[in-house]
Amino acid sequence: MATAATKLLLIDRVPGINRVPNSYIRPQADRPNLTEVEASDASTIPLIDLQGLFGPNRDDIIRQIGKACQRDGFFQIKNHGIPEEVVQAIMNIAGEFFRLPESERLKNYSDDPSKSTRLSTSFNIKTEKVSNWRDFLRLHCYPLEEYMHEWPTNPPSFRKEVGEYCTRVRELALKLLEAISESLGLEREYISKNLGKHGQHMAMNYYPPCPQPELTYGLPGHTDQNLITILLQDEVPGLQVLRDGKWIAVNPIPNTFIVNIGDQMQVISNDKYKSILHRAVVNCDRERISIPTFYCPSPEALIGPAQGLIDHEHPAVYRSFTYEEYYHKFWNRGLRTECCLTCSRYPRLRIYSKLRSCSFCVDVEKMRLFHINKLSCQLSLTCSPPHPPPPRRPSSSLSLSESFFIAFTSKRKDSTKISPFS
Ligand code: OGA
Ligand code: NI
């Protein structure tokens, strides 16, 4: 018979535990510091009423959405159009699923993140050093007919209720994507036309009560790797969002969803909209269930900043990549606070010119391109903020050798120091 410590799922380990096992304890410097978390109300995390999104209030609602995406990366929505019964049904099903006997639940268990349907624990149990106080069932859910046959059959109404919910949430996601496209000044269909065949994943997160919540996380600070997340949570608080260096608790409001910008939206918006760090903490007394829907591109979709948002003043911050490339990176590197997006930013060099006594940041790939094309590259185009005060406007152009040695093509030999910047 398996002892508590060898159980695969946390829910089966927790009964009888009165201390957090060592493998869940975070180092001192990386604990939730629960006493320093700020409370939120509807004004901290904007609560946007979607009633009238297709009526005369559309422009105003889109303005509110745009402001929230830019400033907060998170907002709450009410009057979202998903019937209460559908929401209640999926919450009930999730609760029933996690209360099934262990042997029944374990039929869905896998520690392989590439599986499209799986029950697992923590985040990526095979690769991480410290575990998280969470079990989760993860499902791919678009197109429904491709994945539904993999889903659990117990509770018996699981597929029906979850399928209904997924269809409704997808409709909502598409409406939000249209609104977000418009809020960026792009054509209404822009985002949805650039996601390949689209994808939709869902998690049912189960956070058991925890005897020492100050030592561990349900989920540590992370950004979501997808496009937008639509989160349903029960009435137990746990979600926290980072704002101005402080963690803010997002307390549940009945009949609302929480929407947050994911990494792909940050890329498409060329950094105008932010994929914000958030985390889930646990508590001593009550289990908590949350159900995020991760709306995403399909694996082959090519993601990059929208052309309409790029100009001389706003050069592309990211290179393009396929969603598949990004997705694997996200799951394999472990849940880390520094955003996975860093790897997709254009590498930059800081160039210090002795002659001009100032430094410039230049996109390496652009310079390569310029070099290959034997074009000259005006410094004024490529330097990024903070703009150096140009003591003399460089009339000369930059030329670049393969070894990244840069010299100004001026009459006087100007020595230039180059160091990798990011
Ligand atoms: C997630 C997530 C928050 C929560 O699953 O990515 O951020 O409250 N969940 O469960
Ligand atoms: Ni998240």
PDB file of C-alpha atoms in Angstrom, residues 58 79 84 119 126 136 170 180 192 220 242 270 302 304 343 358 378 390 393 405 415-416:
ATOM      1  CA  ARG A  58     -19.179  49.927 -27.648  1.00  0.00           C
ATOM      2  CA  ASN A  79     -22.584  40.806 -17.872  1.00  0.00           C
ATOM      3  CA  GLU A  84     -25.028  31.287 -14.441  1.00  0.00           C
ATOM      4  CA  LEU A 119      -4.255  15.144 -14.434  1.00  0.00           C
ATOM      5  CA  LYS A 126       9.566  16.075 -13.506  1.00  0.00           C
ATOM      6  CA  PHE A 136      -4.687  20.176 -11.795  1.00  0.00           C
ATOM      7  CA  ARG A 170     -14.769  30.554 -26.667  1.00  0.00           C
ATOM      8  CA  ILE A 180      -8.855  44.241 -27.887  1.00  0.00           C
ATOM      9  CA  SER A 192      -8.259  36.361 -34.562  1.00  0.00           C
ATOM     10  CA  PRO A 220       4.445  30.993  -7.818  1.00  0.00           C
ATOM     11  CA  LEU A 242       1.809  42.269  -9.094  1.00  0.00           C
ATOM     12  CA  ASN A 270       4.540  45.184 -29.441  1.00  0.00           C
ATOM     13  CA  LEU A 302       3.480  32.697 -36.527  1.00  0.00           C
ATOM     14  CA  GLY A 304       4.995  38.696 -34.023  1.00  0.00           C
ATOM     15  CA  CYS A 343      14.097  35.001 -25.064  1.00  0.00           C
ATOM     16  CA  CYS A 358      27.513  58.634 -25.251  1.00  0.00           C
ATOM     17  CA  GLN A 378      21.364  55.929 -39.206  1.00  0.00           C
ATOM     18  CA  PRO A 390      23.749  63.727 -29.649  1.00  0.00           C
ATOM     19  CA  ARG A 393      24.417  64.567 -35.108  1.00  0.00           C
ATOM     20  CA  PHE A 405      32.974  45.299 -34.261  1.00  0.00           C
ATOM     21  CA  SER A 415      37.118  53.493 -31.168  1.00  0.00           C
ATOM     22  CA  THR A 416      33.852  51.954 -30.079  1.00  0.00           C
TER      23      THR A 416
END
